[in-house]
Short mmCIF file of C-alpha atoms in Angstrom, two decimals:
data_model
loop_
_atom_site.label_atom_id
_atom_site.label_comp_id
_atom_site.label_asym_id
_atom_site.label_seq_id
_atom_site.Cartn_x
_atom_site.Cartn_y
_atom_site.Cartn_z
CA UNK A 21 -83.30 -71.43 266.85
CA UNK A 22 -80.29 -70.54 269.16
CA UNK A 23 -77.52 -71.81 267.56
CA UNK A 24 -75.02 -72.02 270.20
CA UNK A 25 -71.66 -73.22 267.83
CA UNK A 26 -72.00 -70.49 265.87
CA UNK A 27 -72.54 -67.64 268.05
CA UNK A 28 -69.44 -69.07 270.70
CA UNK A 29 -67.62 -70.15 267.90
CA UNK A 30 -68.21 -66.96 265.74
CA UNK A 31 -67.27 -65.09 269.04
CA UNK A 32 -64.19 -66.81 269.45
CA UNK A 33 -62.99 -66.08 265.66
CA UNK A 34 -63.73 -62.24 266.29
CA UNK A 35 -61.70 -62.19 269.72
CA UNK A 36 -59.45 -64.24 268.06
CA UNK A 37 -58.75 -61.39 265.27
CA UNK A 38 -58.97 -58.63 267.47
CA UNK A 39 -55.94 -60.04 269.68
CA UNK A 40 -53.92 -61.04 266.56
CA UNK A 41 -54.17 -57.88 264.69
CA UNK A 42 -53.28 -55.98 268.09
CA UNK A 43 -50.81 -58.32 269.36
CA UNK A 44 -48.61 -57.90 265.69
CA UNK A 45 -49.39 -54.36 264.59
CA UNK A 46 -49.56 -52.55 268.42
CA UNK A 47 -47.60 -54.88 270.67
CA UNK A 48 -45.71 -56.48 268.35
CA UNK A 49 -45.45 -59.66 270.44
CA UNK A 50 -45.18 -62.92 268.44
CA UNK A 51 -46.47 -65.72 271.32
CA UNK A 52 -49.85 -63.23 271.72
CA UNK A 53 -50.50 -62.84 268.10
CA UNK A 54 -49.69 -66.70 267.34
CA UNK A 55 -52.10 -67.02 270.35
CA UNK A 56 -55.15 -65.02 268.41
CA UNK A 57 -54.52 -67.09 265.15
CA UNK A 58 -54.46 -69.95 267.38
CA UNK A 59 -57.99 -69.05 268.50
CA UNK A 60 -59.43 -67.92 265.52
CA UNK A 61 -58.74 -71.89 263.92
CA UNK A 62 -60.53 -73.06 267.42
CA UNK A 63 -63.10 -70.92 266.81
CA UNK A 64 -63.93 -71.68 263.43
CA UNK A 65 -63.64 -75.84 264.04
CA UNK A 66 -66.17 -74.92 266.91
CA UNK A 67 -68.37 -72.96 264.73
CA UNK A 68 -68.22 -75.84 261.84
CA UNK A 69 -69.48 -78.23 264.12
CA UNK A 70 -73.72 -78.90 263.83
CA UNK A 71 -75.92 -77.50 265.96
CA UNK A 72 -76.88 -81.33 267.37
CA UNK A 73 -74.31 -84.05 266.98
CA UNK A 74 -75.42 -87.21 268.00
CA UNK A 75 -72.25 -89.66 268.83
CA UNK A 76 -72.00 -91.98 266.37
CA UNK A 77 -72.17 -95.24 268.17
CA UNK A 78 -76.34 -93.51 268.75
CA UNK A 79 -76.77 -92.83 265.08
CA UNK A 80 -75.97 -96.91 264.41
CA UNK A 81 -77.64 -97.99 267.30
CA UNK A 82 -81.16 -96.11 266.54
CA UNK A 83 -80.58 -97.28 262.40
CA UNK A 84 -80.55 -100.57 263.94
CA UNK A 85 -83.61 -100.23 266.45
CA UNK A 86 -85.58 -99.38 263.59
CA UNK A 87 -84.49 -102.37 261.46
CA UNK A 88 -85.96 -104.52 264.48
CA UNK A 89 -89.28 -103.22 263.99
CA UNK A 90 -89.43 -102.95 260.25
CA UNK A 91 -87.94 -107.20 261.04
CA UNK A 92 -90.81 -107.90 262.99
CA UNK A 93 -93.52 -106.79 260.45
CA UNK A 94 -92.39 -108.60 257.78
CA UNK A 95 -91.90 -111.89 259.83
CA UNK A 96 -95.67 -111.27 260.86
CA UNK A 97 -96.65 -111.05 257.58
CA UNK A 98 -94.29 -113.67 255.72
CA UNK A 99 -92.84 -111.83 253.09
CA UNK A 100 -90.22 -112.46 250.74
CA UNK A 101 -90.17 -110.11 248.12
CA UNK A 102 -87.74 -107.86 247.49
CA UNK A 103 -88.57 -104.09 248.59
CA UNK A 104 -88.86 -101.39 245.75
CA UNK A 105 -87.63 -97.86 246.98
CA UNK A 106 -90.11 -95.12 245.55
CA UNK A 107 -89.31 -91.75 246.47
CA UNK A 108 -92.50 -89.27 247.26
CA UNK A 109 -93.15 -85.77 246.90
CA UNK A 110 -91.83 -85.21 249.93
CA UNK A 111 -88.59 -85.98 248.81
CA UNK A 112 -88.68 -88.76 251.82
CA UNK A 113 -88.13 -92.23 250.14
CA UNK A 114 -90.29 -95.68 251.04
CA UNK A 115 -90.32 -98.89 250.57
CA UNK A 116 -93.23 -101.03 248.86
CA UNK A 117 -93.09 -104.56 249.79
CA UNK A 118 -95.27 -106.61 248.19
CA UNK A 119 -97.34 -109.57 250.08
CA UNK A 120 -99.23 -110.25 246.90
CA UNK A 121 -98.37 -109.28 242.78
CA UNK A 122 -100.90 -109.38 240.12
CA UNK A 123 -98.99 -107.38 237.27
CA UNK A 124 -101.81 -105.47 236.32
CA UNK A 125 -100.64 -102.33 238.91
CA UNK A 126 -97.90 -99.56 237.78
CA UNK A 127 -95.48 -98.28 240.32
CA UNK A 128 -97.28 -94.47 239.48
CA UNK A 129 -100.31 -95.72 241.14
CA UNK A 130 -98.40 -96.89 244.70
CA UNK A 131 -96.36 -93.19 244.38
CA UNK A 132 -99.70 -91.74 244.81
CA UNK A 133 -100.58 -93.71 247.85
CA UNK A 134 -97.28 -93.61 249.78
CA UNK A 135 -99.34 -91.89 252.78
CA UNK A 136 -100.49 -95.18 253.33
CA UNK A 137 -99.51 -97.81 255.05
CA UNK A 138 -101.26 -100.65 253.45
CA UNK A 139 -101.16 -100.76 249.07
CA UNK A 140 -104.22 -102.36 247.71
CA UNK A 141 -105.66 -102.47 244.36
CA UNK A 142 -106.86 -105.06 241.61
CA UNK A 143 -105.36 -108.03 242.90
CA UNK A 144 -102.05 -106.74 244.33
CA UNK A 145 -101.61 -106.20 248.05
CA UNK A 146 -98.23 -104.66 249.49
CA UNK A 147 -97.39 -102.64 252.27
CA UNK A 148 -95.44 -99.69 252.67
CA UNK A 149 -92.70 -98.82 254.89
CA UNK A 150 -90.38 -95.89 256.19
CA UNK A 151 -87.01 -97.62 255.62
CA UNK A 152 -84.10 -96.80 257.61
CA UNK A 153 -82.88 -92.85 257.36
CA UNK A 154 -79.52 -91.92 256.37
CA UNK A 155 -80.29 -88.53 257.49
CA UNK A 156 -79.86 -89.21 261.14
CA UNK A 157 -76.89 -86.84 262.46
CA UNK A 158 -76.05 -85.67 259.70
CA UNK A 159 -76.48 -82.40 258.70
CA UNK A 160 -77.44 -82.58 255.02
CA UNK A 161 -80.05 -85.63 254.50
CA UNK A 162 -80.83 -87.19 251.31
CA UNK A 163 -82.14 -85.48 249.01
CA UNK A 164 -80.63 -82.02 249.80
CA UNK A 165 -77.19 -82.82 248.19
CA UNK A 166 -78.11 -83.25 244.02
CA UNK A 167 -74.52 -82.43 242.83
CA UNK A 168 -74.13 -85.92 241.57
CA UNK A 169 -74.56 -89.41 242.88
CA UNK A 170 -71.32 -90.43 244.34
CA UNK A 171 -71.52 -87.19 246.42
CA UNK A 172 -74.85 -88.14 247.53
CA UNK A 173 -74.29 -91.67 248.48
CA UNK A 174 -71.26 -90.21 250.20
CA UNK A 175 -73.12 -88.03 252.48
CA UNK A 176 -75.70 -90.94 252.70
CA UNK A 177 -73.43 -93.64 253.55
CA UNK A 178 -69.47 -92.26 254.80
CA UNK A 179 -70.86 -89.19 256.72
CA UNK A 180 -73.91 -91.41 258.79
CA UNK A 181 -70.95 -93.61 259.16
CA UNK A 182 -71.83 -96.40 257.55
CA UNK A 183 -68.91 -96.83 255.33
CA UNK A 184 -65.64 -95.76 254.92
CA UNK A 185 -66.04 -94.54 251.21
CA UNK A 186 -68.46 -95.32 248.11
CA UNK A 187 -68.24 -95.06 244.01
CA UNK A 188 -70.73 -95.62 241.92
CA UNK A 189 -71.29 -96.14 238.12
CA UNK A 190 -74.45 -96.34 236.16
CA UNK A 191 -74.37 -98.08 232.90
CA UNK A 192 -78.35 -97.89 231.38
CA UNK A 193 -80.84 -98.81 234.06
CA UNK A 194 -78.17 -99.87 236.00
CA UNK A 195 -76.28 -98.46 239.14
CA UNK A 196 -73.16 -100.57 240.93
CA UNK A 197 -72.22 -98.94 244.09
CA UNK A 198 -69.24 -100.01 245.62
CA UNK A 199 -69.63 -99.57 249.14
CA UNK A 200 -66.16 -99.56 250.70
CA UNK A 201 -65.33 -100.97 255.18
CA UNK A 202 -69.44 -101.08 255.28
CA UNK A 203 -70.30 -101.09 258.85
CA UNK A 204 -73.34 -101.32 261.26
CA UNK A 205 -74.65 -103.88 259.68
CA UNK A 206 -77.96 -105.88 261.21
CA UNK A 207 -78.32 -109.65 261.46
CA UNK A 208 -82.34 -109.90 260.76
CA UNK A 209 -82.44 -112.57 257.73
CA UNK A 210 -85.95 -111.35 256.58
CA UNK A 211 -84.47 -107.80 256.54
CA UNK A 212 -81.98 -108.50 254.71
CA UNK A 213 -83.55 -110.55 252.04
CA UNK A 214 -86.96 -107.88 251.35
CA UNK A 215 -84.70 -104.27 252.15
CA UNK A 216 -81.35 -105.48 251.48
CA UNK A 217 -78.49 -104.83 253.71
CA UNK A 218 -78.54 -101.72 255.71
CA UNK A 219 -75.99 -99.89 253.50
CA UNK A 220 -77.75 -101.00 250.47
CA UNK A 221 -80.93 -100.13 251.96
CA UNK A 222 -79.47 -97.09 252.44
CA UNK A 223 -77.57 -96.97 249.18
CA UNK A 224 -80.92 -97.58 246.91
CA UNK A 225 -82.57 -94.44 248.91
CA UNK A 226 -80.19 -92.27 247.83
CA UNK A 227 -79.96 -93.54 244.21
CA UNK A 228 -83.77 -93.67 243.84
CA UNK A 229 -83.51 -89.78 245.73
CA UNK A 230 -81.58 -89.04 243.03
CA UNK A 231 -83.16 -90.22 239.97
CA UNK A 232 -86.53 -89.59 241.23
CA UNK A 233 -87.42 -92.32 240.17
CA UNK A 234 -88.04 -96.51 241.85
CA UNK A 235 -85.51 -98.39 242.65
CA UNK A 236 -84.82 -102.21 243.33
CA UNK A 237 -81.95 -103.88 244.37
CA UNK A 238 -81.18 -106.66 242.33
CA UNK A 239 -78.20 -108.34 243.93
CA UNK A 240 -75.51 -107.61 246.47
CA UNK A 241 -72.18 -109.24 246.95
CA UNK A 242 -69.08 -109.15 249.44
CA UNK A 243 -65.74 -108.77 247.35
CA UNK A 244 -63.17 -108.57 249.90
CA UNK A 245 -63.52 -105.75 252.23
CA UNK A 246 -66.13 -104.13 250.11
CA UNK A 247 -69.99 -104.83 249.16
CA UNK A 248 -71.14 -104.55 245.56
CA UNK A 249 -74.62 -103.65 245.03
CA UNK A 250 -76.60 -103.70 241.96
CA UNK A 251 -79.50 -101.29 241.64
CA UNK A 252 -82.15 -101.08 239.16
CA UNK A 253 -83.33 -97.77 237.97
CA UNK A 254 -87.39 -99.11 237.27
CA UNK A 255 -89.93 -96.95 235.47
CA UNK A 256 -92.63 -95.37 236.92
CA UNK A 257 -95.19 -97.35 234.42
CA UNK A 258 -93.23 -100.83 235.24
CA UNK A 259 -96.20 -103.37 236.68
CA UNK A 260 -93.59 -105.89 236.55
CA UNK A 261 -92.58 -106.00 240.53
CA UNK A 262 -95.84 -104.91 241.66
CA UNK B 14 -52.62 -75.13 271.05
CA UNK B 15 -52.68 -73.24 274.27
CA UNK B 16 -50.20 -75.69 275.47
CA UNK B 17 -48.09 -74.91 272.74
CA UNK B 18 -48.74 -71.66 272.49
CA UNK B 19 -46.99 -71.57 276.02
CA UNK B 20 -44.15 -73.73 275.58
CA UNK B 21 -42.90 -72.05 272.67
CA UNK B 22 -43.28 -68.97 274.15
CA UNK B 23 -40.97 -70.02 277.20
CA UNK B 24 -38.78 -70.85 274.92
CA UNK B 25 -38.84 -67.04 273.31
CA UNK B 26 -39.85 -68.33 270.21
CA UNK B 27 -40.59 -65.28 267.78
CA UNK B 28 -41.12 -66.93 264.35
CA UNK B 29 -44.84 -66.46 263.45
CA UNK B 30 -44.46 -69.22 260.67
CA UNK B 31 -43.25 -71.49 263.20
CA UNK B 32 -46.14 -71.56 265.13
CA UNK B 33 -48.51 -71.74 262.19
CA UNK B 34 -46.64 -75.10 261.17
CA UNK B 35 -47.46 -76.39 264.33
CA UNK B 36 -51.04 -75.14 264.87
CA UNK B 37 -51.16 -76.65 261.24
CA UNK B 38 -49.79 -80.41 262.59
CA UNK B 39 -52.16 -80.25 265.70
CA UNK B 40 -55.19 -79.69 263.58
CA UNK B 41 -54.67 -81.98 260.98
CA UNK B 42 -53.95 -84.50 263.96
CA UNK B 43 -56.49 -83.71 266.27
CA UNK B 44 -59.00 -83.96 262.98
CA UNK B 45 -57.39 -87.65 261.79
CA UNK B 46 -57.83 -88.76 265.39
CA UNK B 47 -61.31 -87.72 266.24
CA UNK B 48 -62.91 -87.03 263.46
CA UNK B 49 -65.62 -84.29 264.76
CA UNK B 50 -68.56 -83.94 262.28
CA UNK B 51 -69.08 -80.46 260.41
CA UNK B 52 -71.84 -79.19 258.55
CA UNK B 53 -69.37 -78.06 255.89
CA UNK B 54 -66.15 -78.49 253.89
CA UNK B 55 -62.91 -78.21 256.18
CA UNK B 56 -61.74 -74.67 255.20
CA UNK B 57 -59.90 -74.60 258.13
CA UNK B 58 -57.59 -77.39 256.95
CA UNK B 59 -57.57 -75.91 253.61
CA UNK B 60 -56.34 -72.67 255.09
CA UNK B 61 -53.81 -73.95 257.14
CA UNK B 62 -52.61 -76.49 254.68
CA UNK B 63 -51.56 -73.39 251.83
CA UNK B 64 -49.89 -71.49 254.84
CA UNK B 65 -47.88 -74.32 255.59
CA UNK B 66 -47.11 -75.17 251.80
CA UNK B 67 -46.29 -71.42 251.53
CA UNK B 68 -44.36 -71.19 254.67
CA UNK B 69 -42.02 -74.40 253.35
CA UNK B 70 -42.17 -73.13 249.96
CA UNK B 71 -40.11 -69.96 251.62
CA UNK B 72 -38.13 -71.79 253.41
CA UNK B 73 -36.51 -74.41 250.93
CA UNK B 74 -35.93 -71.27 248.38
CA UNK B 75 -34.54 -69.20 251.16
CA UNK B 76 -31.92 -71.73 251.46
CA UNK B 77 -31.65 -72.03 247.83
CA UNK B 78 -30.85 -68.62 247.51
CA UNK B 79 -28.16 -68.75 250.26
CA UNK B 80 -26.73 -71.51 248.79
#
């Protein structure tokens, strides 16, 4: 696909040298060559920019419209429970929310079902959901980054704008992220209890992305200007939640 | 820049690393302010951010020297 940042951008750069190089080596006039370096750096920030960026006031407004939905199914349905964040095949992660446990089904058995939309086996029923992305606008979705996790929840959570800056540190099955200025947050109750906030939501995506493995959040709290989430690292075998 | 570019020009200003100090400033700027998304790591900032260490770095021992 036509990718038209780069090409103008790229174009730029090259006229960019070209009058430089001329300007100081042939001309030697100062303003013109200052001018060429001048639009080789315009050229380049135009050629860095992505091929689609959506402004961001969009990207938390449609992460919000699809809270509203998810919202309205679980209100239908009652629930309570607190979501589990499985990551699929794929590499997309989704939520199981269960409507009824039993005990007697592993997590392994929902991974291999996740193209459903409705979980049901023995005597547990759940359903399953697509929970908010953090891919939209930006250019590297979770998932794709695997450096470590704070750079992953960093491209999950401060480049989607959804916070200013995260940390995280895992201690055993544990993972605290610090979520630092969280914003674009919703205001559905339901949501918030099953999924979590949206940057935990969001948060226990990228950590379960990057273990691979399911992920629950166990308990959120608001310490001044940031939100502390605790996230548990579950086993694919666990029947505990399910 | 342009703008720059121009007025500096009218003023028959012929140091280079002058106008790389400024073209530095207005980036750095113009990126604080707006904050445009990129699919990579600012290089550009990078770049323009070791000229302008180099181009002070130059400067304070020119005056060094003199003195």
């Amino acid at each position: 696909m036509f990718d038209r940042n780069l090409v103008y951008g790229l174009s730029l750069v090259s006229f960019g040298s070209i009058l430089s190089i001329a300007s100081y080596f042939i001309l030697e006039n100062i303003p013109l060559t200052a001018l060429g370096i001048g639009l080789i750096v315009l050229g380049s920030a135009w050629a860095m920019i992505p091929p689609y960026p959506l402004p961001k006031d969009t990207i938390i407004e449609l992460i919000k419209s699809s809270c509203s939905n998810i919202e309205a199914l679980l209100e239908a349905l009652g629930i309570f429970e607190k979501a589990i964040y499985i990551p699929s095949k794929e590499g997309r992660v989704l939520a199981y929310v269960p409507i009824k446990k039993s005990g007697n089904v592993s997590i392994d058995e929902i991974s291999n079902n996740l193209n459903k939309m409705i979980f049901k086996s023995k005597e547990s029923l759940g359903i399953i959901l697509a929970p908010p992305k953090a891919g939209i606008g930006n250019p590297h979705p979770v998932g794709e980054i695997g450096s470590d996790l704070t750079t992953l929840l960093e491209h999950a959570l401060v480049d989607s704008e959804i916070a200013s800056s995260v940390s995280a540190v895992q201690s055993e099955e544990i993972v605290v992220v610090e979520i630092n200025k969280p914003k674009g947050d919703v205001d559905y109750r339901r949501f918030r209890i099953v999924m979590g906030s949206l940057p935990s939501c969001i948060a226990a995506q990228a950590v379960a992305a990057f273990f691979s493995k399911p992920v629950q959040i166990i308990e959120e709290r608001k310490e001044g200007n940031s939100l502390i989430v605790n996230l548990k690292v579950l086993d694919w075998k666990d029947s505990t939640y399910i | 820049m342009m703008i720059t570019v121009s007025a500096l020009a009218a003023l028959n200003e012929n140091r280079l690393d002058f106008y790389l100090s400024i073209f530095t400033l207005i980036y750095l700027v113009t990126n604080l302010t707006f904050r445009p998304r990129k699919r990579t790591f600012d290089f550009i900032a990078l770049f323009l951010l070791l000229i302008f260490v180099y181009i002070t770095i130059t400067k304070i021992l020119e005056i060094l020297i003199l003195t």
